Amino acid sequence: MASVIDGLRAEHIRMARLLDVLAREVAAFESGDLPDYDLAGEILSYALNYPDLVHHPTEELILERLLARAPSVADEIGDLSAEHRRLAAATRRFNAALQNVLQDRTLPRDWFIDVAQEYLRLSRRHMQMEEVLFFPAALRHLTVDDWSDIAARLNDASDPLGGGGDAAGPYRRLIAEMEADAGA
C-alpha cells in the first residue's frame, strides 16, 4: 500500500537534488558567472517530460481517491490540482525564458532571475506540502483496496532519473550532476 507513496517520495528526493543543481546554475547567472545553460535546459526538459506527465498524474489519482474517502482532507491540503497547474505553468515559463536566453534575446537579468527563483520556490514548497500533509493523509485514510485500484491505474513509465536502462539515456548527465552535487 505504501509502495506508491514510497515511489513518489523517492522521486521527490531526486527532484530536490535536481533543484539544487539548477539553483547552483541560477546563482552562477545571478553573480555574473557563466552558468551551464545546457544543463539547465536538460533539467527543465526533464521537468516538462516526467513530473508533469507521470508524477503529478499519479498524485492526482491518489487525490481523487482520497477526496472520495475523506472529503474533509481538502481543507488540510488545499487545492493540489490547482497547485500542479501553477507549477506546470511556472515550469513552462522558466523554460521559455531560458530558451530566449539561449537564442541571445535580450532579457532583463533581474526578470530572468525572478522567473527562475519563482520556479525553484514553487517546486520546493509544493514537494514539502505533499511530504508533510498530502502523503500522510493518503496513508491515513486510504484502504488496501484503494491502493490496489490506484496501482492498477498507474502509468507504467518509470522515472528516468531513478536508475539505469534506456529511460535514463537522455538524462545520464543529470544523474551524474545530481550524484556529484550530493557528494559535494
PDB file of C-alpha atoms in Angstrom:
ATOM      1  CA  MET A   1       0.000   0.000   0.000  1.00  0.00           C
ATOM      2  CA  ALA A   2       2.747   2.465   0.832  1.00  0.00           C
ATOM      3  CA  SER A   3       4.810   1.438  -2.210  1.00  0.00           C
ATOM      4  CA  VAL A   4       3.133   4.087  -4.387  1.00  0.00           C
ATOM      5  CA  ILE A   5       3.948   6.757  -1.800  1.00  0.00           C
ATOM      6  CA  ASP A   6       7.474   5.347  -1.388  1.00  0.00           C
ATOM      7  CA  GLY A   7       7.974   5.732  -5.134  1.00  0.00           C
ATOM      8  CA  LEU A   8       6.694   9.317  -5.091  1.00  0.00           C
ATOM      9  CA  ARG A   9       8.949  10.149  -2.146  1.00  0.00           C
ATOM     10  CA  ALA A  10      11.973   8.711  -3.954  1.00  0.00           C
ATOM     11  CA  GLU A  11      11.082  10.877  -6.950  1.00  0.00           C
ATOM     12  CA  HIS A  12      10.854  13.917  -4.650  1.00  0.00           C
ATOM     13  CA  ILE A  13      14.364  13.210  -3.393  1.00  0.00           C
ATOM     14  CA  ARG A  14      15.676  13.078  -6.949  1.00  0.00           C
ATOM     15  CA  MET A  15      13.730  16.210  -7.903  1.00  0.00           C
ATOM     16  CA  ALA A  16      15.098  18.065  -4.871  1.00  0.00           C
ATOM     17  CA  ARG A  17      18.632  17.166  -5.952  1.00  0.00           C
ATOM     18  CA  LEU A  18      17.873  18.451  -9.450  1.00  0.00           C
ATOM     19  CA  LEU A  19      16.544  21.677  -7.967  1.00  0.00           C
ATOM     20  CA  ASP A  20      19.802  22.042  -6.039  1.00  0.00           C
ATOM     21  CA  VAL A  21      21.789  21.663  -9.268  1.00  0.00           C
ATOM     22  CA  LEU A  22      19.521  24.145 -11.025  1.00  0.00           C
ATOM     23  CA  ALA A  23      19.794  26.617  -8.135  1.00  0.00           C
ATOM     24  CA  ARG A  24      23.580  26.404  -8.452  1.00  0.00           C
ATOM     25  CA  GLU A  25      23.341  27.389 -12.124  1.00  0.00           C
ATOM     26  CA  VAL A  26      20.893  30.221 -11.371  1.00  0.00           C
ATOM     27  CA  ALA A  27      23.268  31.500  -8.670  1.00  0.00           C
ATOM     28  CA  ALA A  28      26.105  31.481 -11.210  1.00  0.00           C
ATOM     29  CA  PHE A  29      23.976  33.565 -13.588  1.00  0.00           C
ATOM     30  CA  GLU A  30      22.979  35.910 -10.770  1.00  0.00           C
ATOM     31  CA  SER A  31      26.601  36.510  -9.765  1.00  0.00           C
ATOM     32  CA  GLY A  32      27.644  37.239 -13.349  1.00  0.00           C
ATOM     33  CA  ASP A  33      29.422  33.927 -13.933  1.00  0.00           C
ATOM     34  CA  LEU A  34      28.649  31.744 -16.933  1.00  0.00           C
ATOM     35  CA  PRO A  35      26.107  29.076 -15.972  1.00  0.00           C
ATOM     36  CA  ASP A  36      25.794  25.774 -17.783  1.00  0.00           C
ATOM     37  CA  TYR A  37      22.767  26.672 -19.894  1.00  0.00           C
ATOM     38  CA  ASP A  38      22.665  23.223 -21.491  1.00  0.00           C
ATOM     39  CA  LEU A  39      22.464  21.593 -18.080  1.00  0.00           C
ATOM     40  CA  ALA A  40      19.673  23.959 -17.014  1.00  0.00           C
ATOM     41  CA  GLY A  41      17.851  23.158 -20.253  1.00  0.00           C
ATOM     42  CA  GLU A  42      18.173  19.423 -19.623  1.00  0.00           C
ATOM     43  CA  ILE A  43      16.746  19.845 -16.127  1.00  0.00           C
ATOM     44  CA  LEU A  44      13.779  21.766 -17.478  1.00  0.00           C
ATOM     45  CA  SER A  45      13.303  19.201 -20.239  1.00  0.00           C
ATOM     46  CA  TYR A  46      13.062  16.529 -17.559  1.00  0.00           C
ATOM     47  CA  ALA A  47      10.644  18.712 -15.550  1.00  0.00           C
ATOM     48  CA  LEU A  48       8.412  19.090 -18.593  1.00  0.00           C
ATOM     49  CA  ASN A  49       8.601  15.428 -19.553  1.00  0.00           C
ATOM     50  CA  TYR A  50       8.322  13.476 -16.324  1.00  0.00           C
ATOM     51  CA  PRO A  51       6.774  15.250 -13.323  1.00  0.00           C
ATOM     52  CA  ASP A  52       4.034  16.903 -15.352  1.00  0.00           C
ATOM     53  CA  LEU A  53       3.280  13.791 -17.415  1.00  0.00           C
ATOM     54  CA  VAL A  54       3.730  10.960 -14.888  1.00  0.00           C
ATOM     55  CA  HIS A  55       4.479  12.064 -11.309  1.00  0.00           C
ATOM     56  CA  HIS A  56       1.679  14.610 -10.893  1.00  0.00           C
ATOM     57  CA  PRO A  57      -0.945  12.410 -12.615  1.00  0.00           C
ATOM     58  CA  THR A  58      -0.059   9.675 -10.103  1.00  0.00           C
ATOM     59  CA  GLU A  59      -0.655  12.148  -7.272  1.00  0.00           C
ATOM     60  CA  GLU A  60      -3.937  13.160  -8.911  1.00  0.00           C
ATOM     61  CA  LEU A  61      -5.109   9.519  -8.818  1.00  0.00           C
ATOM     62  CA  ILE A  62      -4.336   9.395  -5.111  1.00  0.00           C
ATOM     63  CA  LEU A  63      -6.041  12.748  -4.560  1.00  0.00           C
ATOM     64  CA  GLU A  64      -9.184  11.624  -6.352  1.00  0.00           C
ATOM     65  CA  ARG A  65      -9.487   8.543  -4.159  1.00  0.00           C
ATOM     66  CA  LEU A  66      -8.521  10.469  -1.012  1.00  0.00           C
ATOM     67  CA  LEU A  67     -11.156  13.164  -1.527  1.00  0.00           C
ATOM     68  CA  ALA A  68     -13.792  10.491  -2.147  1.00  0.00           C
ATOM     69  CA  ARG A  69     -12.821   8.667   1.046  1.00  0.00           C
ATOM     70  CA  ALA A  70     -12.150  11.716   3.288  1.00  0.00           C
ATOM     71  CA  PRO A  71     -13.509  14.958   1.763  1.00  0.00           C
ATOM     72  CA  SER A  72     -12.524  16.991   4.824  1.00  0.00           C
ATOM     73  CA  VAL A  73      -8.856  16.462   3.907  1.00  0.00           C
ATOM     74  CA  ALA A  74      -9.278  19.114   1.195  1.00  0.00           C
ATOM     75  CA  ASP A  75      -9.236  21.771   3.928  1.00  0.00           C
ATOM     76  CA  GLU A  76      -5.937  20.377   5.191  1.00  0.00           C
ATOM     77  CA  ILE A  77      -4.063  20.006   1.905  1.00  0.00           C
ATOM     78  CA  GLY A  78      -5.623  22.789  -0.169  1.00  0.00           C
ATOM     79  CA  ASP A  79      -6.185  22.603  -3.910  1.00  0.00           C
ATOM     80  CA  LEU A  80      -3.457  20.214  -5.019  1.00  0.00           C
ATOM     81  CA  SER A  81      -4.732  20.120  -8.606  1.00  0.00           C
ATOM     82  CA  ALA A  82      -4.510  23.914  -8.897  1.00  0.00           C
ATOM     83  CA  GLU A  83      -1.021  23.771  -7.405  1.00  0.00           C
ATOM     84  CA  HIS A  84       0.017  21.218 -10.037  1.00  0.00           C
ATOM     85  CA  ARG A  85      -1.286  23.565 -12.747  1.00  0.00           C
ATOM     86  CA  ARG A  86       0.601  26.541 -11.251  1.00  0.00           C
ATOM     87  CA  LEU A  87       3.791  24.509 -11.060  1.00  0.00           C
ATOM     88  CA  ALA A  88       3.394  23.326 -14.675  1.00  0.00           C
ATOM     89  CA  ALA A  89       2.882  26.937 -15.778  1.00  0.00           C
ATOM     90  CA  ALA A  90       5.969  28.073 -13.826  1.00  0.00           C
ATOM     91  CA  THR A  91       7.995  25.279 -15.443  1.00  0.00           C
ATOM     92  CA  ARG A  92       6.884  26.313 -18.934  1.00  0.00           C
ATOM     93  CA  ARG A  93       7.551  29.991 -18.142  1.00  0.00           C
ATOM     94  CA  PHE A  94      11.073  29.308 -16.872  1.00  0.00           C
ATOM     95  CA  ASN A  95      11.764  27.053 -19.847  1.00  0.00           C
ATOM     96  CA  ALA A  96      10.580  29.783 -22.263  1.00  0.00           C
ATOM     97  CA  ALA A  97      12.770  32.348 -20.503  1.00  0.00           C
ATOM     98  CA  LEU A  98      15.771  30.021 -20.735  1.00  0.00           C
ATOM     99  CA  GLN A  99      15.112  29.367 -24.421  1.00  0.00           C
ATOM    100  CA  ASN A 100      15.054  33.121 -25.018  1.00  0.00           C
ATOM    101  CA  VAL A 101      18.414  33.478 -23.264  1.00  0.00           C
ATOM    102  CA  LEU A 102      19.832  30.618 -25.353  1.00  0.00           C
ATOM    103  CA  GLN A 103      18.674  32.411 -28.510  1.00  0.00           C
ATOM    104  CA  ASP A 104      20.572  35.524 -27.387  1.00  0.00           C
ATOM    105  CA  ARG A 105      17.411  37.531 -26.879  1.00  0.00           C
ATOM    106  CA  THR A 106      17.925  40.463 -24.576  1.00  0.00           C
ATOM    107  CA  LEU A 107      16.023  39.979 -21.343  1.00  0.00           C
ATOM    108  CA  PRO A 108      16.222  41.947 -18.135  1.00  0.00           C
ATOM    109  CA  ARG A 109      18.622  39.993 -15.926  1.00  0.00           C
ATOM    110  CA  ASP A 110      16.526  40.590 -12.794  1.00  0.00           C
ATOM    111  CA  TRP A 111      13.401  39.324 -14.558  1.00  0.00           C
ATOM    112  CA  PHE A 112      15.106  36.086 -15.587  1.00  0.00           C
ATOM    113  CA  ILE A 113      16.385  35.548 -12.057  1.00  0.00           C
ATOM    114  CA  ASP A 114      12.892  36.219 -10.652  1.00  0.00           C
ATOM    115  CA  VAL A 115      11.354  33.655 -13.034  1.00  0.00           C
ATOM    116  CA  ALA A 116      13.986  31.091 -12.072  1.00  0.00           C
ATOM    117  CA  GLN A 117      13.648  31.739  -8.327  1.00  0.00           C
ATOM    118  CA  GLU A 118       9.856  31.523  -8.547  1.00  0.00           C
ATOM    119  CA  TYR A 119      10.114  28.120 -10.227  1.00  0.00           C
ATOM    120  CA  LEU A 120      12.550  26.879  -7.582  1.00  0.00           C
ATOM    121  CA  ARG A 121      10.442  28.266  -4.726  1.00  0.00           C
ATOM    122  CA  LEU A 122       7.167  26.802  -6.033  1.00  0.00           C
ATOM    123  CA  SER A 123       8.750  23.420  -6.672  1.00  0.00           C
ATOM    124  CA  ARG A 124      10.281  23.141  -3.218  1.00  0.00           C
ATOM    125  CA  ARG A 125       7.192  24.414  -1.400  1.00  0.00           C
ATOM    126  CA  HIS A 126       4.987  22.031  -3.382  1.00  0.00           C
ATOM    127  CA  MET A 127       7.051  18.968  -2.510  1.00  0.00           C
ATOM    128  CA  GLN A 128       7.239  19.990   1.135  1.00  0.00           C
ATOM    129  CA  MET A 129       3.445  20.322   1.359  1.00  0.00           C
ATOM    130  CA  GLU A 130       2.990  16.898  -0.181  1.00  0.00           C
ATOM    131  CA  GLU A 131       5.516  15.304   2.165  1.00  0.00           C
ATOM    132  CA  VAL A 132       4.077  16.930   5.291  1.00  0.00           C
ATOM    133  CA  LEU A 133       0.339  16.961   4.533  1.00  0.00           C
ATOM    134  CA  PHE A 134      -0.754  15.069   1.424  1.00  0.00           C
ATOM    135  CA  PHE A 135       1.180  11.806   1.690  1.00  0.00           C
ATOM    136  CA  PRO A 136       0.441  11.296   5.410  1.00  0.00           C
ATOM    137  CA  ALA A 137      -3.278  11.994   4.793  1.00  0.00           C
ATOM    138  CA  ALA A 138      -3.341   9.447   1.983  1.00  0.00           C
ATOM    139  CA  LEU A 139      -1.602   6.850   4.140  1.00  0.00           C
ATOM    140  CA  ARG A 140      -4.036   7.517   6.992  1.00  0.00           C
ATOM    141  CA  HIS A 141      -7.272   7.378   5.015  1.00  0.00           C
ATOM    142  CA  LEU A 142      -6.848   5.089   2.019  1.00  0.00           C
ATOM    143  CA  THR A 143      -7.550   1.385   2.250  1.00  0.00           C
ATOM    144  CA  VAL A 144      -5.682  -1.561   0.783  1.00  0.00           C
ATOM    145  CA  ASP A 145      -8.375  -1.725  -1.926  1.00  0.00           C
ATOM    146  CA  ASP A 146      -7.863   1.979  -2.694  1.00  0.00           C
ATOM    147  CA  TRP A 147      -4.115   1.447  -3.122  1.00  0.00           C
ATOM    148  CA  SER A 148      -4.677  -1.617  -5.302  1.00  0.00           C
ATOM    149  CA  ASP A 149      -7.019   0.371  -7.551  1.00  0.00           C
ATOM    150  CA  ILE A 150      -4.550   3.263  -7.748  1.00  0.00           C
ATOM    151  CA  ALA A 151      -1.662   0.912  -8.583  1.00  0.00           C
ATOM    152  CA  ALA A 152      -3.728  -0.723 -11.338  1.00  0.00           C
ATOM    153  CA  ARG A 153      -4.429   2.673 -12.926  1.00  0.00           C
ATOM    154  CA  LEU A 154      -0.852   3.968 -12.852  1.00  0.00           C
ATOM    155  CA  ASN A 155       1.111   4.865 -15.927  1.00  0.00           C
ATOM    156  CA  ASP A 156       3.877   2.290 -16.037  1.00  0.00           C
ATOM    157  CA  ALA A 157       6.549   4.814 -17.018  1.00  0.00           C
ATOM    158  CA  SER A 158       9.425   4.815 -14.579  1.00  0.00           C
ATOM    159  CA  ASP A 159      11.378   7.877 -13.550  1.00  0.00           C
ATOM    160  CA  PRO A 160      14.354   8.080 -15.912  1.00  0.00           C
ATOM    161  CA  LEU A 161      16.425   9.553 -13.074  1.00  0.00           C
ATOM    162  CA  GLY A 162      15.699   6.507 -10.941  1.00  0.00           C
ATOM    163  CA  GLY A 163      18.302   4.270 -12.400  1.00  0.00           C
ATOM    164  CA  GLY A 164      19.857   2.822 -15.480  1.00  0.00           C
ATOM    165  CA  GLY A 165      18.272   1.410 -18.555  1.00  0.00           C
ATOM    166  CA  ASP A 166      17.177   3.047 -21.763  1.00  0.00           C
ATOM    167  CA  ALA A 167      14.911   5.560 -19.999  1.00  0.00           C
ATOM    168  CA  ALA A 168      17.934   7.149 -18.324  1.00  0.00           C
ATOM    169  CA  GLY A 169      19.702   7.647 -21.674  1.00  0.00           C
ATOM    170  CA  PRO A 170      18.944  11.323 -22.290  1.00  0.00           C
ATOM    171  CA  TYR A 171      19.346  12.093 -18.600  1.00  0.00           C
ATOM    172  CA  ARG A 172      22.646  10.359 -17.803  1.00  0.00           C
ATOM    173  CA  ARG A 173      24.345  13.733 -17.393  1.00  0.00           C
ATOM    174  CA  LEU A 174      21.654  14.876 -14.946  1.00  0.00           C
ATOM    175  CA  ILE A 175      22.119  11.734 -12.908  1.00  0.00           C
ATOM    176  CA  ALA A 176      25.876  12.349 -12.778  1.00  0.00           C
ATOM    177  CA  GLU A 177      25.368  16.015 -11.797  1.00  0.00           C
ATOM    178  CA  MET A 178      22.907  15.066  -9.046  1.00  0.00           C
ATOM    179  CA  GLU A 179      25.326  12.498  -7.646  1.00  0.00           C
ATOM    180  CA  ALA A 180      28.251  14.930  -7.809  1.00  0.00           C
ATOM    181  CA  ASP A 181      26.216  17.700  -6.197  1.00  0.00           C
ATOM    182  CA  ALA A 182      25.022  15.373  -3.421  1.00  0.00           C
ATOM    183  CA  GLY A 183      28.625  14.395  -2.687  1.00  0.00           C
ATOM    184  CA  ALA A 184      29.870  17.990  -2.586  1.00  0.00           C
TER     185      ALA A 184
END
